[in-house]
Short mmCIF file of C-alpha atoms and ligand atoms in Angstrom, two decimals:
data_model
loop_
_atom_site.label_atom_id
_atom_site.label_comp_id
_atom_site.label_asym_id
_atom_site.label_seq_id
_atom_site.Cartn_x
_atom_site.Cartn_y
_atom_site.Cartn_z
CA MET V 8 -47.46 35.56 114.29
CA ASN V 9 -47.54 32.62 116.66
CA THR V 10 -44.27 33.08 118.52
CA THR V 11 -43.15 35.69 121.02
CA PRO V 12 -41.27 38.37 119.04
CA VAL V 13 -37.54 38.10 119.70
CA ALA V 14 -37.39 41.70 120.89
CA ASN V 15 -39.77 40.85 123.76
CA ARG V 16 -37.65 38.06 125.15
CA LEU V 17 -35.09 38.27 127.90
CA HIS V 18 -31.75 38.29 126.09
CA ILE V 19 -29.00 36.26 127.74
CA GLY V 20 -25.38 36.35 126.54
CA ILE V 21 -22.72 33.76 127.42
CA PHE V 22 -19.25 35.29 127.59
CA GLY V 23 -15.77 34.22 128.61
CA LYS V 24 -12.38 33.11 127.36
CA ARG V 25 -12.01 30.44 124.70
CA ASN V 26 -12.40 26.79 125.64
CA VAL V 27 -13.88 27.40 129.11
CA GLY V 28 -17.11 25.62 128.14
CA LYS V 29 -19.45 28.43 126.99
CA SER V 30 -20.96 26.33 124.21
CA SER V 31 -21.18 23.34 126.53
CA PHE V 32 -23.13 25.50 128.99
CA VAL V 33 -25.54 26.74 126.30
CA ASN V 34 -26.14 23.16 125.19
CA ALA V 35 -26.69 22.08 128.79
CA LEU V 36 -29.17 24.93 129.35
CA THR V 37 -31.14 24.28 126.20
CA GLY V 38 -30.79 20.52 126.35
CA GLN V 39 -29.85 20.63 122.68
CA SER V 40 -26.71 20.74 120.61
CA VAL V 41 -27.15 24.37 119.66
CA SER V 42 -23.42 25.05 119.46
CA ILE V 43 -20.44 22.99 118.41
CA VAL V 44 -18.25 21.94 121.33
CA SER V 45 -14.62 20.97 120.89
CA GLY V 46 -11.30 21.03 122.66
CA VAL V 47 -9.92 23.44 120.05
CA ALA V 48 -9.78 26.99 121.39
CA GLY V 49 -11.81 29.31 119.16
CA THR V 50 -14.45 26.78 118.07
CA THR V 51 -17.29 29.29 118.24
CA THR V 52 -16.48 32.08 115.81
CA ASP V 53 -19.77 33.90 115.22
CA PRO V 54 -22.41 34.60 117.85
CA VAL V 55 -25.06 31.86 117.81
CA GLY V 56 -28.57 32.76 118.98
CA LYS V 57 -31.26 30.38 120.15
CA THR V 58 -34.79 30.99 121.43
CA MET V 59 -36.00 28.87 124.33
CA GLU V 60 -38.39 28.81 127.26
CA ILE V 61 -36.98 28.76 130.77
CA SER V 62 -39.63 27.89 133.31
CA GLY V 63 -39.87 30.70 135.82
CA ILE V 64 -38.83 33.35 133.29
CA GLY V 65 -40.62 32.46 130.08
CA PRO V 66 -39.24 32.97 126.61
CA VAL V 67 -35.57 33.88 126.37
CA TYR V 68 -33.01 34.36 123.64
CA ILE V 69 -29.56 32.96 124.38
CA TYR V 70 -26.40 33.99 122.56
CA ASP V 71 -23.33 31.80 122.56
CA THR V 72 -20.30 33.90 121.63
CA ALA V 73 -16.68 33.61 120.62
CA GLY V 74 -14.00 33.74 123.33
CA THR V 75 -13.13 37.28 124.39
CA ASP V 76 -9.42 36.42 124.70
CA ASP V 77 -9.00 35.79 120.98
CA SER V 78 -6.18 37.68 119.24
CA GLY V 79 -4.87 38.47 115.78
CA GLU V 80 -6.83 40.21 113.05
CA LEU V 81 -9.61 37.62 112.79
CA GLY V 82 -9.72 37.11 116.55
CA GLY V 83 -10.07 40.85 117.05
CA MET V 84 -13.03 40.90 114.68
CA ARG V 85 -14.64 38.06 116.64
CA VAL V 86 -14.16 39.93 119.88
CA GLU V 87 -15.80 42.98 118.27
CA ARG V 88 -18.83 40.88 117.36
CA THR V 89 -19.03 39.51 120.86
CA LYS V 90 -18.89 43.04 122.26
CA ALA V 91 -21.77 44.04 119.97
CA ILE V 92 -23.84 41.26 121.56
CA MET V 93 -23.09 42.79 124.96
CA GLY V 94 -25.16 45.79 123.91
CA LYS V 95 -28.21 43.64 123.20
CA ILE V 96 -28.46 41.53 126.30
CA ASN V 97 -30.19 41.97 129.65
CA LEU V 98 -28.35 39.24 131.50
CA ALA V 99 -24.76 38.08 131.00
CA VAL V 100 -23.32 34.74 132.09
CA VAL V 101 -19.55 34.94 132.40
CA VAL V 102 -18.15 31.43 132.14
CA SER V 103 -14.72 30.61 133.53
CA THR V 104 -13.07 27.84 135.54
CA PRO V 105 -11.86 27.85 139.15
CA ALA V 106 -8.31 27.85 137.78
CA ASP V 107 -8.82 30.59 135.22
CA PHE V 108 -10.90 33.33 136.81
CA GLY V 109 -8.86 36.53 136.91
CA ILE V 110 -8.36 39.98 135.49
CA HIS V 111 -9.99 39.15 132.13
CA GLU V 112 -13.22 38.08 133.80
CA ARG V 113 -13.19 41.09 136.14
CA GLU V 114 -12.88 43.38 133.13
CA LEU V 115 -15.74 41.58 131.39
CA LEU V 116 -17.94 42.02 134.46
CA THR V 117 -17.09 45.72 134.66
CA GLU V 118 -17.90 46.21 130.99
CA ILE V 119 -21.20 44.34 131.27
CA GLN V 120 -22.24 46.34 134.31
CA ALA V 121 -21.24 49.62 132.63
CA ARG V 122 -23.67 48.80 129.83
CA GLY V 123 -26.46 48.44 132.36
CA SER V 124 -26.79 44.64 132.19
CA ARG V 125 -26.81 42.18 135.07
CA ALA V 126 -24.23 39.42 135.30
CA ILE V 127 -23.73 36.05 136.92
CA VAL V 128 -20.58 33.90 136.92
CA VAL V 129 -20.40 30.18 136.16
CA LEU V 130 -17.19 28.43 137.21
CA ASN V 131 -17.07 25.34 135.02
CA LYS V 132 -15.03 22.14 134.84
CA THR V 133 -15.05 21.36 138.57
CA ASP V 134 -14.50 17.74 137.65
CA LEU V 135 -11.05 18.84 136.47
CA PHE V 136 -10.21 21.68 138.84
CA PRO V 137 -10.75 21.83 142.61
CA ARG V 138 -12.96 24.61 143.95
CA ASN V 139 -11.01 27.82 144.57
CA LEU V 140 -12.27 29.57 147.67
CA LEU V 141 -10.19 32.67 147.04
CA VAL V 142 -11.78 33.13 143.63
CA GLU V 143 -15.25 32.46 145.05
CA GLU V 144 -14.69 35.07 147.77
CA GLU V 145 -13.51 37.58 145.17
CA ILE V 146 -16.65 37.09 143.07
CA ARG V 147 -18.77 37.41 146.21
CA GLN V 148 -17.02 40.72 146.96
CA LEU V 149 -17.93 41.95 143.49
CA GLY V 150 -21.56 41.32 144.41
CA VAL V 151 -22.03 38.92 141.51
CA PRO V 152 -23.99 35.67 142.04
CA PHE V 153 -22.12 32.56 140.93
CA ALA V 154 -22.40 28.79 140.57
CA VAL V 155 -19.67 26.17 140.46
CA VAL V 156 -20.55 23.49 137.91
CA SER V 157 -19.38 20.80 135.57
CA CYS V 158 -20.98 20.72 132.15
CA LEU V 159 -19.36 17.34 131.64
CA THR V 160 -20.90 15.57 134.65
CA GLY V 161 -23.91 17.89 135.00
CA GLU V 162 -22.96 18.68 138.58
CA ASN V 163 -24.70 21.78 139.94
CA LEU V 164 -26.15 22.80 136.59
CA ASP V 165 -29.54 23.13 138.27
CA ALA V 166 -28.06 25.70 140.65
CA ALA V 167 -26.72 27.69 137.68
CA LYS V 168 -30.12 27.55 136.00
CA GLY V 169 -31.69 28.65 139.29
CA LEU V 170 -29.43 31.72 139.36
CA ILE V 171 -30.47 32.62 135.84
CA VAL V 172 -34.13 32.30 136.80
CA GLU V 173 -33.72 34.32 140.00
CA THR V 174 -31.82 37.13 138.28
CA GLY V 175 -33.88 36.99 135.10
CA LYS V 176 -37.15 37.35 136.99
CA THR V 177 -36.08 40.71 138.37
CA LEU V 178 -35.24 42.22 134.98
CA GLU V 179 -37.60 44.46 133.13
CA VAL V 180 -37.37 43.45 129.50
CA GLU V 181 -40.21 45.56 128.17
CA ARG V 182 -43.20 47.29 129.62
CA SER V 183 -45.79 44.62 130.15
CA THR V 184 -48.40 46.46 128.09
CA ILE V 185 -48.31 48.67 125.02
CA VAL V 186 -51.63 50.53 125.41
CA GLY V 187 -53.27 48.82 128.39
CA ASP V 188 -52.69 51.85 130.59
CA ILE V 189 -54.35 54.30 128.20
CA ILE V 190 -57.47 52.38 127.22
CA GLY V 191 -60.46 51.48 129.32
CA HIS V 192 -62.16 48.13 129.80
CA GLY V 193 -64.54 47.51 126.90
CA GLU V 194 -63.39 50.62 125.06
CA LEU V 195 -63.29 50.79 121.29
CA VAL V 196 -59.92 51.57 119.67
CA LEU V 197 -59.76 52.59 116.02
CA LEU V 198 -56.52 51.61 114.28
CA VAL V 199 -55.61 53.34 111.03
CA VAL V 200 -53.24 51.30 108.91
CA PRO V 201 -52.25 52.53 105.45
CA ILE V 202 -51.92 49.78 102.89
CA ASP V 203 -49.32 51.32 100.61
CA LEU V 204 -46.25 50.13 98.74
CA GLY V 205 -44.38 49.83 102.02
CA ALA V 206 -46.93 47.40 103.48
CA PRO V 207 -45.80 43.78 103.35
CA LYS V 208 -47.78 41.51 101.08
CA GLY V 209 -50.69 39.72 102.69
CA ARG V 210 -50.09 40.66 106.31
CA LEU V 211 -49.82 43.43 108.86
CA ILE V 212 -46.51 44.56 110.32
CA LEU V 213 -45.38 43.41 113.76
CA PRO V 214 -46.16 46.61 115.74
CA GLN V 215 -49.74 46.62 114.39
CA VAL V 216 -50.23 42.97 115.31
CA GLN V 217 -48.79 43.54 118.77
CA VAL V 218 -51.11 46.50 119.41
CA ILE V 219 -54.17 44.49 118.34
CA ARG V 220 -53.14 41.66 120.65
CA ASP V 221 -52.58 44.10 123.51
CA ILE V 222 -56.02 45.66 123.00
CA LEU V 223 -57.60 42.20 123.17
CA ASP V 224 -55.56 41.28 126.24
CA ASN V 225 -56.99 44.37 127.92
CA ASP V 226 -60.59 43.40 127.15
CA ALA V 227 -61.08 46.26 124.71
CA ALA V 228 -62.07 46.10 121.04
CA ALA V 229 -60.10 47.01 117.94
CA ILE V 230 -61.42 48.17 114.58
CA VAL V 231 -58.79 48.31 111.85
CA VAL V 232 -59.29 50.60 108.84
CA LYS V 233 -57.29 52.23 106.07
CA GLU V 234 -57.19 56.02 106.19
CA ARG V 235 -59.81 56.36 103.44
CA GLU V 236 -62.42 54.54 105.51
CA ILE V 237 -62.10 56.54 108.73
CA GLY V 238 -64.92 58.95 107.95
CA TYR V 239 -67.68 56.47 107.28
CA VAL V 240 -66.59 54.11 110.05
CA LEU V 241 -66.68 56.96 112.59
CA ASP V 242 -70.10 57.98 111.26
CA SER V 243 -71.44 54.46 111.59
CA LEU V 244 -70.36 53.98 115.21
CA LYS V 245 -72.98 54.44 117.94
CA ILE V 246 -70.33 55.62 120.38
CA PRO V 247 -67.06 57.29 119.35
CA PRO V 248 -63.84 55.32 119.93
CA GLY V 249 -61.92 56.05 123.11
CA LEU V 250 -58.67 56.19 121.20
CA VAL V 251 -57.42 56.34 117.62
CA ILE V 252 -53.95 55.00 116.78
CA CYS V 253 -52.65 55.67 113.31
CA ASP V 254 -49.52 55.20 111.29
CA SER V 255 -47.30 58.29 111.63
CA GLN V 256 -47.31 58.90 107.92
CA VAL V 257 -51.03 59.63 107.86
CA VAL V 258 -51.22 61.50 111.16
CA LEU V 259 -52.00 64.83 109.51
CA LYS V 260 -55.02 63.51 107.63
CA VAL V 261 -56.22 61.41 110.55
CA SER V 262 -55.95 64.26 113.05
CA GLY V 263 -58.31 66.21 110.78
CA ASP V 264 -60.81 63.36 110.70
CA VAL V 265 -60.82 62.56 114.41
CA PRO V 266 -63.51 64.51 116.28
CA PRO V 267 -62.35 66.82 119.09
CA GLY V 268 -62.43 64.97 122.39
CA VAL V 269 -61.28 61.67 120.90
CA LYS V 270 -57.71 60.85 121.88
CA LEU V 271 -55.24 60.29 119.07
CA THR V 272 -51.74 58.87 118.94
CA THR V 273 -49.50 56.94 116.54
CA PHE V 274 -48.05 53.41 116.56
CA SER V 275 -44.61 54.94 116.66
CA ILE V 276 -45.41 57.01 119.74
CA VAL V 277 -46.84 54.09 121.72
CA PHE V 278 -43.80 52.00 120.83
CA SER V 279 -41.38 54.73 121.80
CA ARG V 280 -42.68 54.36 125.36
CA LEU V 281 -42.01 50.66 125.24
CA LYS V 282 -38.40 50.69 124.19
CA GLY V 283 -37.23 54.25 124.44
CA ASP V 284 -38.32 57.21 126.49
CA LEU V 285 -41.20 59.28 125.18
CA ALA V 286 -40.46 62.27 127.40
CA ARG V 287 -36.86 62.36 126.13
CA PHE V 288 -38.04 62.15 122.54
CA VAL V 289 -40.50 65.02 123.06
CA GLU V 290 -37.74 67.13 124.65
CA GLY V 291 -35.41 66.15 121.80
CA VAL V 292 -37.79 67.03 118.99
CA LYS V 293 -37.87 70.68 120.05
CA ARG V 294 -34.26 70.94 118.82
CA ILE V 295 -35.66 70.99 115.29
CA ASP V 296 -36.72 74.59 115.84
CA SER V 297 -33.18 75.82 116.43
CA LEU V 298 -31.43 73.98 113.59
CA GLU V 299 -29.28 76.26 111.43
CA ASP V 300 -28.12 76.10 107.82
CA GLY V 301 -25.41 73.44 107.46
CA ASP V 302 -26.37 71.55 110.65
CA ARG V 303 -26.09 67.77 110.48
CA VAL V 304 -28.90 65.44 111.49
CA LEU V 305 -28.40 61.68 111.90
CA ILE V 306 -31.28 59.38 111.00
CA CYS V 307 -30.78 56.07 112.84
CA GLU V 308 -32.41 52.87 111.69
CA ALA V 309 -32.33 49.80 113.91
CA CYS V 310 -32.18 47.35 111.06
CA THR V 311 -30.86 47.31 107.55
CA HIS V 312 -33.68 46.99 105.06
CA HIS V 313 -33.86 47.55 101.36
CA PRO V 314 -34.91 51.20 100.99
CA LEU V 315 -38.03 52.01 98.98
CA ALA V 316 -38.05 54.85 96.47
CA ASP V 317 -39.92 57.11 98.90
CA ASP V 318 -38.27 55.74 102.03
CA ILE V 319 -39.45 57.22 105.29
CA GLY V 320 -36.01 57.73 106.87
CA ARG V 321 -34.05 58.54 103.74
CA VAL V 322 -36.54 60.68 101.86
CA LYS V 323 -39.68 61.71 103.69
CA ILE V 324 -38.34 62.78 107.08
CA PRO V 325 -35.46 64.83 105.58
CA ARG V 326 -37.95 66.46 103.18
CA TRP V 327 -40.50 67.26 105.87
CA ILE V 328 -37.90 68.66 108.28
CA SER V 329 -36.28 70.76 105.57
CA LEU V 330 -39.67 72.17 104.56
CA TYR V 331 -40.62 72.83 108.18
CA THR V 332 -37.38 74.59 109.13
CA GLY V 333 -36.64 76.23 105.78
CA ARG V 334 -32.98 75.44 106.52
CA ASP V 335 -30.34 73.81 104.38
CA LEU V 336 -29.64 70.75 106.54
CA ARG V 337 -27.40 67.74 106.01
CA PHE V 338 -28.95 64.36 106.73
CA ASP V 339 -27.00 61.13 107.15
CA ILE V 340 -28.39 57.65 107.58
CA GLN V 341 -27.02 55.08 109.99
CA ALA V 342 -28.52 51.61 109.60
CA GLY V 343 -27.52 49.25 112.40
CA PRO V 344 -25.61 50.03 115.62
CA ILE V 345 -24.55 53.63 116.26
CA LEU V 346 -22.11 52.91 119.06
CA ASP V 347 -19.10 52.66 116.78
CA ARG V 348 -19.87 55.81 114.82
CA ASP V 349 -18.51 59.22 115.72
CA ILE V 350 -21.73 61.11 116.33
CA SER V 351 -20.27 64.16 118.05
CA ASP V 352 -20.85 66.34 114.99
CA TYR V 353 -24.61 65.90 114.88
CA LYS V 354 -27.11 68.38 116.24
CA LEU V 355 -29.97 65.90 116.46
CA LEU V 356 -30.51 62.14 116.26
CA ILE V 357 -33.81 60.84 114.89
CA HIS V 358 -34.32 57.15 115.60
CA CYS V 359 -36.78 54.74 114.00
CA GLY V 360 -39.39 53.00 116.13
CA GLY V 361 -36.98 50.16 116.82
CA CYS V 362 -39.51 47.33 116.44
CA MET V 363 -36.69 44.90 115.71
CA ILE V 364 -34.48 45.76 118.67
CA ASN V 365 -35.06 45.29 122.37
CA ARG V 366 -35.31 47.86 125.12
CA GLN V 367 -31.72 47.31 126.24
CA GLU V 368 -30.41 48.14 122.79
CA MET V 369 -32.57 51.23 122.42
CA GLN V 370 -31.48 52.44 125.85
CA GLY V 371 -27.87 51.93 124.69
CA ARG V 372 -28.53 54.27 121.79
CA ILE V 373 -30.07 56.87 124.07
CA CYS V 374 -26.96 56.57 126.30
CA ALA V 375 -24.73 57.12 123.25
CA ALA V 376 -26.64 60.32 122.46
CA ASP V 377 -26.35 61.37 126.11
CA GLN V 378 -22.60 60.91 126.14
CA HIS V 379 -22.33 63.55 123.43
CA ALA V 380 -25.16 65.68 124.85
CA ILE V 381 -27.06 65.34 121.56
CA PRO V 382 -30.86 65.55 121.68
CA ILE V 383 -32.57 62.40 120.44
CA THR V 384 -36.08 61.94 119.12
CA ASN V 385 -37.80 59.33 116.99
CA TYR V 386 -39.56 59.09 113.66
CA GLY V 387 -43.12 59.20 114.99
CA VAL V 388 -42.57 62.14 117.33
CA ALA V 389 -40.67 64.09 114.67
CA ILE V 390 -43.26 63.46 111.95
CA SER V 391 -46.16 64.57 114.13
CA TYR V 392 -44.14 67.61 115.23
CA VAL V 393 -43.31 68.92 111.77
CA HIS V 394 -46.91 68.39 110.72
CA GLY V 395 -48.00 70.55 113.63
CA VAL V 396 -50.08 67.80 115.28
CA LEU V 397 -47.76 66.44 117.98
CA LYS V 398 -49.80 68.01 120.75
CA LYS V 399 -52.89 66.20 119.51
CA ALA V 400 -50.92 62.96 118.98
CA LEU V 401 -49.81 63.11 122.61
CA SER V 402 -53.36 63.50 123.92
CA PRO V 403 -53.30 60.13 125.77
CA PHE V 404 -50.07 61.24 127.53
CA PRO V 405 -50.69 64.46 129.49
CA TYR V 406 -47.20 64.59 131.04
CA GLU V 407 -45.34 64.32 127.76
CA GLN V 408 -47.87 66.69 126.18
CA SER V 409 -47.12 69.28 128.87
CA LEU V 410 -43.42 69.25 127.85
CA LEU V 411 -44.42 70.99 124.62
CA GLY V 412 -45.62 74.08 126.48
CA ASP V 413 -48.49 76.15 125.11
N1 GTP W 29 -13.63 18.15 131.89
C1 GTP W 29 -14.53 19.00 131.45
N2 GTP W 29 -14.48 19.42 130.17
C2 GTP W 29 -15.41 20.29 129.75
C3 GTP W 29 -16.43 20.78 130.59
N3 GTP W 29 -17.19 21.65 129.89
C4 GTP W 29 -16.67 21.68 128.64
N4 GTP W 29 -15.60 20.87 128.56
C5 GTP W 29 -14.73 20.64 127.39
O1 GTP W 29 -14.00 21.81 127.14
C6 GTP W 29 -13.77 21.97 125.75
C7 GTP W 29 -14.29 23.34 125.29
O2 GTP W 29 -15.70 23.38 125.45
P1 GTP W 29 -16.59 24.40 124.62
O3 GTP W 29 -17.94 24.30 125.17
O4 GTP W 29 -16.38 24.20 123.17
O5 GTP W 29 -15.90 25.76 125.08
P2 GTP W 29 -16.15 27.23 124.52
O6 GTP W 29 -15.93 28.17 125.66
O7 GTP W 29 -17.43 27.32 123.81
O8 GTP W 29 -14.93 27.37 123.53
P3 GTP W 29 -14.76 28.36 122.26
O9 GTP W 29 -15.99 28.27 121.41
O10 GTP W 29 -13.57 27.82 121.58
O11 GTP W 29 -14.54 29.74 122.80
C8 GTP W 29 -14.50 20.81 125.09
O12 GTP W 29 -13.57 19.79 124.84
C9 GTP W 29 -15.50 20.37 126.12
O13 GTP W 29 -15.85 19.00 126.02
C10 GTP W 29 -16.45 20.31 131.97
O14 GTP W 29 -17.30 20.68 132.78
N5 GTP W 29 -15.48 19.44 132.31
MG1 MG W 30 -17.86 27.78 121.88
#
């Protein structure tokens, strides 16, 4: 794992009508021919993503997209794909020309801002079109920073880059630490990682690697064990660990093994603080107690993966919740974005940890739940709850723990 995970990068999307020079701008920014440029409107058909470093911001992920003014059946599908990218990004660059900027761009800016992202405008092709002070004043009135450039001659491209850096620096992509605020300097953290059928061959999964790195960055020490080894490792330590973090699926066993006074949580819970909102998920999980026969629950997975026979979202969580409530519930699975799905019928959403999506996307999903006033929780919180150990698994987080009452 020697690169910054994509989910931790600032995500930048380039939007605008066809042929305005979006791909040319991406190529100018990256200094590479990432995207094909041509005079034919509709050259870029599928979103193209590229990782790069921008000095002053660090690692970013840039999406070039298809023109948002495309029409017809295929064009409409391209626009849909571009709109899906809007939900993933933190910063949008709306490209236009001094001659073209108008209602379409204003609508794009409104849509971007409504999704909680920041925007800047790039007016391109100034070698062809004279500057348009009326348009510039209008953009100023909208409170959106802009630059007037030519991707052909390179004029003012540095100013456009500068705007991206200035705006990008102010954006919170992720919390800067996963566990740094709950562990002490020099403390020992015991990580419990089951090596079962679901574990990838020959390596650890990304959230585990990220937690280990974060522990090291915070000058603490990590010991990694499988659940079978907890007992003897705890016995052999001179001082008990300050914190135990385990996989949600073994939280019941681990909570029994961890001595009173040692804080316990799960990988899923620490990650839900990073991308989602732990307090919201703790509030949401309480809805399980009032589910009735026939109620529908939506299990949301960030990515599409090939399900295992005993899949966590498809099999285990539905089984555990059904056993816990004693109710006859209906579970559906949604893999991928939930924005397009009618979710109004569901009584509860249970989201995966979201290790493959960024904070912006997870917040979008929480907003979707909000719009329908549906409680939302996540896998880790729900699993600990139905096993009766959530209070213990929230021991590093007194505020969220207090939301559970006595
Ligand atoms: N004169 C001039 N031409 C430019 C400039 N920037 C881009 N072009 C040209 O404009 C045409 C379209 O550029 P692209 O970068 O492919 O535009 P796009 O917005 O990605 O277009 P689609 O992918 O079709 O939506 C190409 O012929 C470019 O060479 C510029 O600053 N000045
Ligand atoms: Mg293009």
